[in-house]
mmCIF file of C-alpha atoms in Angstrom:
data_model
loop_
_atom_site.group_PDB
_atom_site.id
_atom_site.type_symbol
_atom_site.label_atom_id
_atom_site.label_comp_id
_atom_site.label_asym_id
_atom_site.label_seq_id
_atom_site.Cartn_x
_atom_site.Cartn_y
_atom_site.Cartn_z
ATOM 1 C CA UNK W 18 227.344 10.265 97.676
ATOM 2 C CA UNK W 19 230.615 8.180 98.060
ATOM 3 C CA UNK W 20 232.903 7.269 100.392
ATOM 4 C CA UNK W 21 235.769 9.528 98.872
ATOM 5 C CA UNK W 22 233.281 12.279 99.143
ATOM 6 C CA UNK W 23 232.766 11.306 102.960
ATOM 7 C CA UNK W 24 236.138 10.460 103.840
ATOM 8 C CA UNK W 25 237.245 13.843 102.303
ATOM 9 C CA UNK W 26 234.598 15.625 104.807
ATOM 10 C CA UNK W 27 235.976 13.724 107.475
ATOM 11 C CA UNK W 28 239.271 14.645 107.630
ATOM 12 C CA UNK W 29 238.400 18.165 106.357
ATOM 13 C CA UNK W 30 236.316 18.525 109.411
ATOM 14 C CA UNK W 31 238.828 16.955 111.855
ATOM 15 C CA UNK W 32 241.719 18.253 110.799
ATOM 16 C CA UNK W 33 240.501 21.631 109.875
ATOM 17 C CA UNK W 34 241.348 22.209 106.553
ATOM 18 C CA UNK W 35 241.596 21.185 102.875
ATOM 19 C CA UNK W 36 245.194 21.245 102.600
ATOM 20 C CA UNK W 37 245.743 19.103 105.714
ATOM 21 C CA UNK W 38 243.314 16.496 104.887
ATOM 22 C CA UNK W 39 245.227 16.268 101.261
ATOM 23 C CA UNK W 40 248.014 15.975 102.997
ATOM 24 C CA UNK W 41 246.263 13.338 104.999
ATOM 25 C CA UNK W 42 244.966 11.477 102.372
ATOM 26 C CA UNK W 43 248.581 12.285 100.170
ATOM 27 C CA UNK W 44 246.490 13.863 97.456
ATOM 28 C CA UNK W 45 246.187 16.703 95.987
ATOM 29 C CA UNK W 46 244.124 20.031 97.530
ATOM 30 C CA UNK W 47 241.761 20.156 94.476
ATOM 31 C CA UNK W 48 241.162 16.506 94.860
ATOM 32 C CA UNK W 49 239.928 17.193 98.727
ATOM 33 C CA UNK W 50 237.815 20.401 97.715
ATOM 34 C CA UNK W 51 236.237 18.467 94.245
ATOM 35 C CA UNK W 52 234.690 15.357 96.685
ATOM 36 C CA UNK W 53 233.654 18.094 99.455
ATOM 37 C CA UNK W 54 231.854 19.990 96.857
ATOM 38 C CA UNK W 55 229.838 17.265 95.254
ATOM 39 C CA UNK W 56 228.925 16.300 99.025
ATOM 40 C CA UNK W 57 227.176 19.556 99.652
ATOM 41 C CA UNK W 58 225.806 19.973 96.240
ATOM 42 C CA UNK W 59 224.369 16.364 96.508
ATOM 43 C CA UNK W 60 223.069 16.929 100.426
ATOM 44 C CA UNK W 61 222.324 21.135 99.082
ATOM 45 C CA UNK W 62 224.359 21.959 102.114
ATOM 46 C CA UNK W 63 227.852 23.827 102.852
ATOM 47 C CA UNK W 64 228.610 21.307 105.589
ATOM 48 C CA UNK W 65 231.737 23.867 106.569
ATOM 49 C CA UNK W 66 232.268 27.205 106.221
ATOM 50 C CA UNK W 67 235.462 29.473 106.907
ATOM 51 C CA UNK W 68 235.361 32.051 109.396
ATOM 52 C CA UNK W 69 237.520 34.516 111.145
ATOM 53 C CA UNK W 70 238.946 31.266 113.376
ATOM 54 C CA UNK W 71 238.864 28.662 110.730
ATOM 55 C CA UNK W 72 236.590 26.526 109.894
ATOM 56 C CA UNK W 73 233.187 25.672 111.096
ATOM 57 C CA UNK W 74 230.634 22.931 110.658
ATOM 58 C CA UNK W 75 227.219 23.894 109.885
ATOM 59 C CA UNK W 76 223.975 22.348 111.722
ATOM 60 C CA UNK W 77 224.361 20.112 108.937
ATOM 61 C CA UNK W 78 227.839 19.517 109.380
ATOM 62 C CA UNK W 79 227.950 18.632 112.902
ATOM 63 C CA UNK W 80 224.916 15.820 112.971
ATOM 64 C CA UNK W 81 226.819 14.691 109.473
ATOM 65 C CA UNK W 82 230.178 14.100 110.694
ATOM 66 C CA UNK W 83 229.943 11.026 113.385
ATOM 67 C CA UNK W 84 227.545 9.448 110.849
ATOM 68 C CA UNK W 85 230.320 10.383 108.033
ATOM 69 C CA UNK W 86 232.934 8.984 110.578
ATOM 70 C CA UNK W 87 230.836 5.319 110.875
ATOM 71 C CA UNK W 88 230.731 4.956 107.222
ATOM 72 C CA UNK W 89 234.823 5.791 106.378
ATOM 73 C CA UNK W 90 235.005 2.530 109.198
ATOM 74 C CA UNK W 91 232.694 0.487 107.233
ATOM 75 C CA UNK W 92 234.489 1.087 104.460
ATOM 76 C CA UNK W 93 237.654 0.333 105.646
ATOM 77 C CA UNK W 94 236.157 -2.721 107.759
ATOM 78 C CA UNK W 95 234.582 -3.527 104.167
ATOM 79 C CA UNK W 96 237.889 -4.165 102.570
ATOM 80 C CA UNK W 97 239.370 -5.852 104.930
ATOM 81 C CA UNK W 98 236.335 -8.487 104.652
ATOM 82 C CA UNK W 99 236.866 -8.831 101.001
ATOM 83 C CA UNK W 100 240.863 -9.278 101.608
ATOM 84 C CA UNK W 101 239.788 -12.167 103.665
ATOM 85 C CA UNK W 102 237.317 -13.423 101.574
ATOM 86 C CA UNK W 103 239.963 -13.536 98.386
ATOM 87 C CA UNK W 104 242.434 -15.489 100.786
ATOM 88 C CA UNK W 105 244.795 -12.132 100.366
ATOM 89 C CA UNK W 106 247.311 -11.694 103.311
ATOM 90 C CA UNK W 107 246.062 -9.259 106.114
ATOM 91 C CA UNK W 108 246.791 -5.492 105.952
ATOM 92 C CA UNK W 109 249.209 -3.706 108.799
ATOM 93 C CA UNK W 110 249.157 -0.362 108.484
ATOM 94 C CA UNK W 111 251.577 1.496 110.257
ATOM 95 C CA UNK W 112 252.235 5.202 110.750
ATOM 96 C CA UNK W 113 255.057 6.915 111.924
ATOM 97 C CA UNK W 114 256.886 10.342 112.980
ATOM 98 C CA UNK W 115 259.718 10.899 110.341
ATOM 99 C CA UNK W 116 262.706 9.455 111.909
ATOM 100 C CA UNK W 117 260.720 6.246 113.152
ATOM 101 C CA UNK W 118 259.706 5.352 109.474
ATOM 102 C CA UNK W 119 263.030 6.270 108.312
ATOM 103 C CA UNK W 120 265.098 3.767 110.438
ATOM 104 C CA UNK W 121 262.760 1.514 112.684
ATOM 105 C CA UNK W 122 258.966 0.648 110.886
ATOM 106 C CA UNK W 123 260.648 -1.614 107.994
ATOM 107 C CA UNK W 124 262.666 -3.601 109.875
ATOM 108 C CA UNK W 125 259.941 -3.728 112.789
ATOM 109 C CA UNK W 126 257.435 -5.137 109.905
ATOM 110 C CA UNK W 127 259.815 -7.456 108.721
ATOM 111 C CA UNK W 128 260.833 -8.800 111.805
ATOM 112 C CA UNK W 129 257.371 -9.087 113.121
ATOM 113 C CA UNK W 130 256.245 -10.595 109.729
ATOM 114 C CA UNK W 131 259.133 -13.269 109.979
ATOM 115 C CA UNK W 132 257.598 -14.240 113.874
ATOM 116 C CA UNK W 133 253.942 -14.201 113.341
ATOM 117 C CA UNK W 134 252.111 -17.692 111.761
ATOM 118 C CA UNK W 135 249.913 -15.054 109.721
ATOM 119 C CA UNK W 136 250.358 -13.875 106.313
ATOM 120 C CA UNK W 137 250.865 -10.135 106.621
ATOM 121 C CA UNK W 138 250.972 -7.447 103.907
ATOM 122 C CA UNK W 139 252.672 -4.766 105.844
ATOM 123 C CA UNK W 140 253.225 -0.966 105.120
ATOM 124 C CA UNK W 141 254.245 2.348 106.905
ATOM 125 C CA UNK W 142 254.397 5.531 105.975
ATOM 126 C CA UNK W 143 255.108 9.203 107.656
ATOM 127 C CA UNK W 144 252.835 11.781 109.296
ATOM 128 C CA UNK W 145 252.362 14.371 111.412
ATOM 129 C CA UNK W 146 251.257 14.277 114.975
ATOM 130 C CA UNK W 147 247.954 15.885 114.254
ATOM 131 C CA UNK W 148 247.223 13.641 111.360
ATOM 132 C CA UNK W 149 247.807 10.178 113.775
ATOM 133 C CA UNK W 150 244.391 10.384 115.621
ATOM 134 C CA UNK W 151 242.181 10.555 113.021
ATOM 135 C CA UNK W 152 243.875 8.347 111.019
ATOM 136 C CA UNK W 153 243.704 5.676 113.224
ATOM 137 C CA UNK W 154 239.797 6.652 114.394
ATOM 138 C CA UNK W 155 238.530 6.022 110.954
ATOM 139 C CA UNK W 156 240.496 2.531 110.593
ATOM 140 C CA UNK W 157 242.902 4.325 107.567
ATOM 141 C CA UNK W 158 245.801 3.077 109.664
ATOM 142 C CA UNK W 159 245.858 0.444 112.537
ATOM 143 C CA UNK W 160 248.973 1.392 114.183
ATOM 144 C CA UNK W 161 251.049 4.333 115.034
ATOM 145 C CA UNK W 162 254.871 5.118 115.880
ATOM 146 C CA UNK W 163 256.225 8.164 117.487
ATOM 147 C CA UNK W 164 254.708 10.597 120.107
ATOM 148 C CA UNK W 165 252.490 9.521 123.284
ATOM 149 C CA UNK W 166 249.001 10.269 122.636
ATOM 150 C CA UNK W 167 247.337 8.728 125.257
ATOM 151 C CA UNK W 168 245.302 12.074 125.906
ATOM 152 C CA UNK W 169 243.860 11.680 123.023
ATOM 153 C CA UNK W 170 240.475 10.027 123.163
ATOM 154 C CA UNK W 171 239.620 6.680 122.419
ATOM 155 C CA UNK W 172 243.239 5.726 122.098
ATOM 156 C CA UNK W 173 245.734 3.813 123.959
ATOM 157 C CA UNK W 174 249.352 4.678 123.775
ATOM 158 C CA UNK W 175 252.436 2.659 125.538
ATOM 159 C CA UNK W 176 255.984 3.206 125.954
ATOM 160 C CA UNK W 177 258.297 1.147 123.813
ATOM 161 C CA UNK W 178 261.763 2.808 123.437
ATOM 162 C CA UNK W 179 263.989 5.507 125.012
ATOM 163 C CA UNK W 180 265.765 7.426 123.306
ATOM 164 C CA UNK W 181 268.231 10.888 123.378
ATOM 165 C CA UNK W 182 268.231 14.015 120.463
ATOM 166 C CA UNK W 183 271.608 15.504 120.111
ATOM 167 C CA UNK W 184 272.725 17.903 118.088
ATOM 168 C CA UNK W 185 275.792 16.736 115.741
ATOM 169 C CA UNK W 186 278.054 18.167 113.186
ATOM 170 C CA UNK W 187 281.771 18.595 112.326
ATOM 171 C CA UNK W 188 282.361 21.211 114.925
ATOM 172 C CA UNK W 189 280.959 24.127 117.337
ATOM 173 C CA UNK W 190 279.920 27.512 115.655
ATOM 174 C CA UNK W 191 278.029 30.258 117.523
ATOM 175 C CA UNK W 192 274.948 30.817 114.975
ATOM 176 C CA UNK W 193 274.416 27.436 112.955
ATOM 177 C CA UNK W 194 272.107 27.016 110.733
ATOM 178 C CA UNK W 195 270.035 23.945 111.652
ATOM 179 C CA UNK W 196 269.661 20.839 109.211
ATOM 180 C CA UNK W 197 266.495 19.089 110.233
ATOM 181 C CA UNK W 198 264.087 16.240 108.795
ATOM 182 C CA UNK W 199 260.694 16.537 107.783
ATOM 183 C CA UNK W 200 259.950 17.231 111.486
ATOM 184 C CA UNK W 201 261.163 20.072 111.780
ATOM 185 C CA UNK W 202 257.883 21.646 109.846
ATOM 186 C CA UNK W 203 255.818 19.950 112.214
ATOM 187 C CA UNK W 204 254.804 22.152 115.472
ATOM 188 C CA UNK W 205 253.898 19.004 117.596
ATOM 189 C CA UNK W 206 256.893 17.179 116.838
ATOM 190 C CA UNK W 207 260.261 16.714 119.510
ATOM 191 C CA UNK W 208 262.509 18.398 116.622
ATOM 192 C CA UNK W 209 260.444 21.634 116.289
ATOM 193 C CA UNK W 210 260.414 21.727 120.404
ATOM 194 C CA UNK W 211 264.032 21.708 120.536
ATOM 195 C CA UNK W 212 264.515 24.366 117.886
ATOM 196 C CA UNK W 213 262.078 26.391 119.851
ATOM 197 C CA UNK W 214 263.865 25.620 123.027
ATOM 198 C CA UNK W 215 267.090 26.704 121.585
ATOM 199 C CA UNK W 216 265.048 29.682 119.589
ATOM 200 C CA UNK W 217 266.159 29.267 116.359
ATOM 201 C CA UNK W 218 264.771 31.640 113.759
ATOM 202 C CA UNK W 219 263.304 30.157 110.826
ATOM 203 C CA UNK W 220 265.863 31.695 108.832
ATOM 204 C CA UNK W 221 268.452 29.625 110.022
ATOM 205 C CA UNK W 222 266.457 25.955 109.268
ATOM 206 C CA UNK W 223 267.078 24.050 106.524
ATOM 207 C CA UNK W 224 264.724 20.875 105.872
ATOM 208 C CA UNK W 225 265.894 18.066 104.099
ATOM 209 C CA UNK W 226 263.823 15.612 102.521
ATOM 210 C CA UNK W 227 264.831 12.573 105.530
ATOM 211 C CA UNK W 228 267.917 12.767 108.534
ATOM 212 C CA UNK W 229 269.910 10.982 106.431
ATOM 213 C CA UNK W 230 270.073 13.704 104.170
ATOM 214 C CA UNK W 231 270.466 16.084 106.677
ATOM 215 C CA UNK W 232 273.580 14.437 108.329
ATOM 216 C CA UNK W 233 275.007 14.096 105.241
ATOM 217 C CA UNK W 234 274.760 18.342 104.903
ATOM 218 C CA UNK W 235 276.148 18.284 108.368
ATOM 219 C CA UNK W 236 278.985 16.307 107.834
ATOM 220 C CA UNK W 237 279.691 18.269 104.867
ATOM 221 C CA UNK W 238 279.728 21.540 106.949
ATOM 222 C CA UNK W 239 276.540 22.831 106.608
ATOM 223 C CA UNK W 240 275.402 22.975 110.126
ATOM 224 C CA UNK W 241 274.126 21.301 112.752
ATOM 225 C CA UNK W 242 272.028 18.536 112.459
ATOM 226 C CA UNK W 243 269.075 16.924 115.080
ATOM 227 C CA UNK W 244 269.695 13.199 115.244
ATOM 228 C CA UNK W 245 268.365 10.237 117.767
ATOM 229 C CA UNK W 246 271.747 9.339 119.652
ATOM 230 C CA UNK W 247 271.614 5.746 118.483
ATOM 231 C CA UNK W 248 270.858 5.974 115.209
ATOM 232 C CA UNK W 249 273.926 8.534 114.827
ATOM 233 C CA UNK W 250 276.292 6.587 116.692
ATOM 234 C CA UNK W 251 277.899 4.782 113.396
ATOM 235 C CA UNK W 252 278.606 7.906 111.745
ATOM 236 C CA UNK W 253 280.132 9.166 115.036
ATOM 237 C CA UNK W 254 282.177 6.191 115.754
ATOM 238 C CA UNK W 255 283.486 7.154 112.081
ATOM 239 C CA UNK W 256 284.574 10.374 112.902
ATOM 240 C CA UNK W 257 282.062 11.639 110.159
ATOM 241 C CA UNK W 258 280.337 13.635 112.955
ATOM 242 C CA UNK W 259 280.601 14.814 116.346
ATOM 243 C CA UNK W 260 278.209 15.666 118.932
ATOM 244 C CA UNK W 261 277.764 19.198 119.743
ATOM 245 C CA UNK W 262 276.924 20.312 122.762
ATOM 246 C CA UNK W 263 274.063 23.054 123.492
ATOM 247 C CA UNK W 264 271.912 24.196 125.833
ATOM 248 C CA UNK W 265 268.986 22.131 125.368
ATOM 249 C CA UNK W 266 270.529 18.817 124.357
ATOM 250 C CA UNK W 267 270.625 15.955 124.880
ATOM 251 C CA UNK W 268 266.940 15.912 125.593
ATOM 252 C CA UNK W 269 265.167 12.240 126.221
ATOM 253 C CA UNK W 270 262.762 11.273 124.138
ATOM 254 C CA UNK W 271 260.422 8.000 124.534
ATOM 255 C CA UNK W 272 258.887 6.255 121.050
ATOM 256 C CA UNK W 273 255.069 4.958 121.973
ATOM 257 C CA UNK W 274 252.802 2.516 120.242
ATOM 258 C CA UNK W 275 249.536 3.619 119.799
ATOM 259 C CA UNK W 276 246.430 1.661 118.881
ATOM 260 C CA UNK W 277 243.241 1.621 119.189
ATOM 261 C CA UNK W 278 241.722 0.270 122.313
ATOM 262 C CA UNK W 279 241.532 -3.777 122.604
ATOM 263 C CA UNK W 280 238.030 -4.501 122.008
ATOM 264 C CA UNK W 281 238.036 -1.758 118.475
ATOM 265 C CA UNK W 282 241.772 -2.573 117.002
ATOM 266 C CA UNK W 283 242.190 -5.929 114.767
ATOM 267 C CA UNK W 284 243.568 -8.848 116.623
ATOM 268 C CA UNK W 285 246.579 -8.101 114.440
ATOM 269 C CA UNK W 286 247.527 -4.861 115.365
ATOM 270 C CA UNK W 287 247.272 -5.897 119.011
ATOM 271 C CA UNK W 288 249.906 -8.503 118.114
ATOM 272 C CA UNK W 289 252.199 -6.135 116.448
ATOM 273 C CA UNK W 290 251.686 -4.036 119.596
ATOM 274 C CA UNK W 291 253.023 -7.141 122.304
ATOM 275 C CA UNK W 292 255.320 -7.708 119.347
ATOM 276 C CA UNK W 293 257.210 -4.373 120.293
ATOM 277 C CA UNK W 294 257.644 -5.563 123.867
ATOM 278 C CA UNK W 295 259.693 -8.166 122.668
ATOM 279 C CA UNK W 296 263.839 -8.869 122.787
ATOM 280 C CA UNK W 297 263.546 -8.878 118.734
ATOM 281 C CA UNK W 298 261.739 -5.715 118.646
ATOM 282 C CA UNK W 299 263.714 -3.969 121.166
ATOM 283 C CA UNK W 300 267.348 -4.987 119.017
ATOM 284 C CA UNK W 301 265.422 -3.675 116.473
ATOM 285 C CA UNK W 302 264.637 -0.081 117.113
ATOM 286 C CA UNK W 303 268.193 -0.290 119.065
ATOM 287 C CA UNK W 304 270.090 -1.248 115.923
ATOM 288 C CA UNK W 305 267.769 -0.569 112.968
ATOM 289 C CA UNK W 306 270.988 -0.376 110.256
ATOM 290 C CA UNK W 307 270.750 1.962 107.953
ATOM 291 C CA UNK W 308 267.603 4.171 107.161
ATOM 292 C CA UNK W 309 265.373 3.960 103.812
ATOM 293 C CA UNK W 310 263.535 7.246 102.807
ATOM 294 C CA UNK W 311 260.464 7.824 104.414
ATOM 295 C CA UNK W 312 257.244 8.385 102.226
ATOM 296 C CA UNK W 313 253.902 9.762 103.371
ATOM 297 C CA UNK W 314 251.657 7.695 104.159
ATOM 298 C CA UNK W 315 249.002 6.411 102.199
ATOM 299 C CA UNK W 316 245.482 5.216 102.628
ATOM 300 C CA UNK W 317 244.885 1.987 100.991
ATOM 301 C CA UNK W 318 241.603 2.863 100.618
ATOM 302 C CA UNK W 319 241.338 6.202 99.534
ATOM 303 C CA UNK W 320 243.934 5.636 97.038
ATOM 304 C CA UNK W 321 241.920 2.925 94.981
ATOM 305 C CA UNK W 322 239.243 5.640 95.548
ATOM 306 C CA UNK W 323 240.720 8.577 94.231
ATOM 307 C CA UNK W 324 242.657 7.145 91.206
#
């Protein structure tokens, strides 16, 4: 039994399927169902079954997966221990929605990095909503960017930055087809709300691998694209875009930090929270320059695992 084989149940369980906990763990589907099936054959278990509404833990399953849970922590609290113990600079692991890691995590890192007395090894990646909580739980990522999810429990989730969606392109049309980031495939996320808002059929999307990408369609007459007001702004200014009005924009939007709670985060993602109540911070996110392609995130330590 090993802690790829564990982790793997983990997020199979939380998440509620193998291709969402690859997606997770950014590796690949067979990878996820290889480690769950040496679990059960090694515990002579199924552990989770599929049914008519998804899947299901077994008896098994269920008094397996907060035990499970404790030992992905260890294991991440494990290698942070030897990191110290080498003298290697501390790991900050942020996540983020798709437009946050595009434009604002990097220079947030950098500029936090440049502040703090600490050596810091920072790194951010994207993910979906759904994906955030259980990351964080099971110490794969100490901080996340995006949506509010103080609901969720055993998290804590502030306000940071406000911001407006528009919709932009070179000019009004009655039926565009929408150019959207990653979000867009995302049902939790701001961008699929407004296209549901507006009722866009899924015919009419296009996704593009990052906004960038997808302003540049825009501009080029492809459609409309989603955008954050203030990240836009320089391309409007240019005259390379203009924003378009509709009937659901521009909708507000707030950015939260989520962690968490005080006495279970490290000391240094508490500091890269405060960090993001800062002047620095805020001219940051306000003026981020211009964006890097995202990647999904990944798990320091289930990559050393699986490779």
């Amino acid at each position: 039994m090993t802690l790829t084989q564990l982790g793997a149940f983990v997020l199979v369980a939380r998440l509620g399927s193998v291709k969402e906990a690859a997606r997770a763990l950014n590796v690949s589907e067979p990878a996820v169902s290889q480690a769950l099936a040496a679990l059960r054959q090694h515990l002579g278990d199924p552990l989770i079954v599929r049914g008519p509404g998804g899947m299901t833990l077994t008896e098994g399953g269920t008094r397996l997966l907060p035990v499970a849970s404790q030992m992905v922590v260890l294991g991440a609290e494990a290698e942070g221990a030897v990191r110290d113990a080498r003298g290697a600079p501390e790991a900050l692991r942020v996540v983020a929605t798709a437009a946050v890691a595009e434009f604002v995590a990097t220079p947030l890192l950098d500029a936090f990095a440049r502040r703090t007395a600490r050596a810091v090894e920072g790194g951010s990646g994207v993910v979906a909503r759904r994906e955030i909580p259980v990351l964080l739980h099971n110490r794969l990522a100490d901080v996340a960017l995006g949506p509010y999810l103080g609901n969720e429990p055993g998290l804590v989730s502030e306000p940071v930055f406000r911001a407006r969606l528009v919709a932009v392109g070179t000019a009004p049309v009655p039926h565009p087809v929408w150019l959207v980031d990653p979000s867009g495939t995302d049902p939790a996320s701001e961008t699929s709300g407004l296209l549901r808002r507006l009722k866009v059929p899924e015919d009419r999307i296009r996704v593009y691998p990052n906004q960038t990408a997808a302003w540049a369609a825009a501009a080029d007459g492809d459609g409309l694209a989603i955008a954050l007001a203030h990240l836009v702004a320089p391309r409007v200014q240019r005259g390379e875009l203009s924003v378009v009005a509709t009937p659901a924009t521009p909708v507000e939007v707030r950015w939260h930090v989520t962690t968490l709670p005080a006495d279970r985060r490290s000391a240094l993602a508490g500091s890269f929270a405060r960090f993001l109540a800062t002047a620095d911070a805020l001219h940051v996110m306000r003026t981020p320059g211009s964006g890097v392609p995202p990647s999904r995130f990944r798990p320091p330590v289930y990559v050393t695992l699986w490779s």
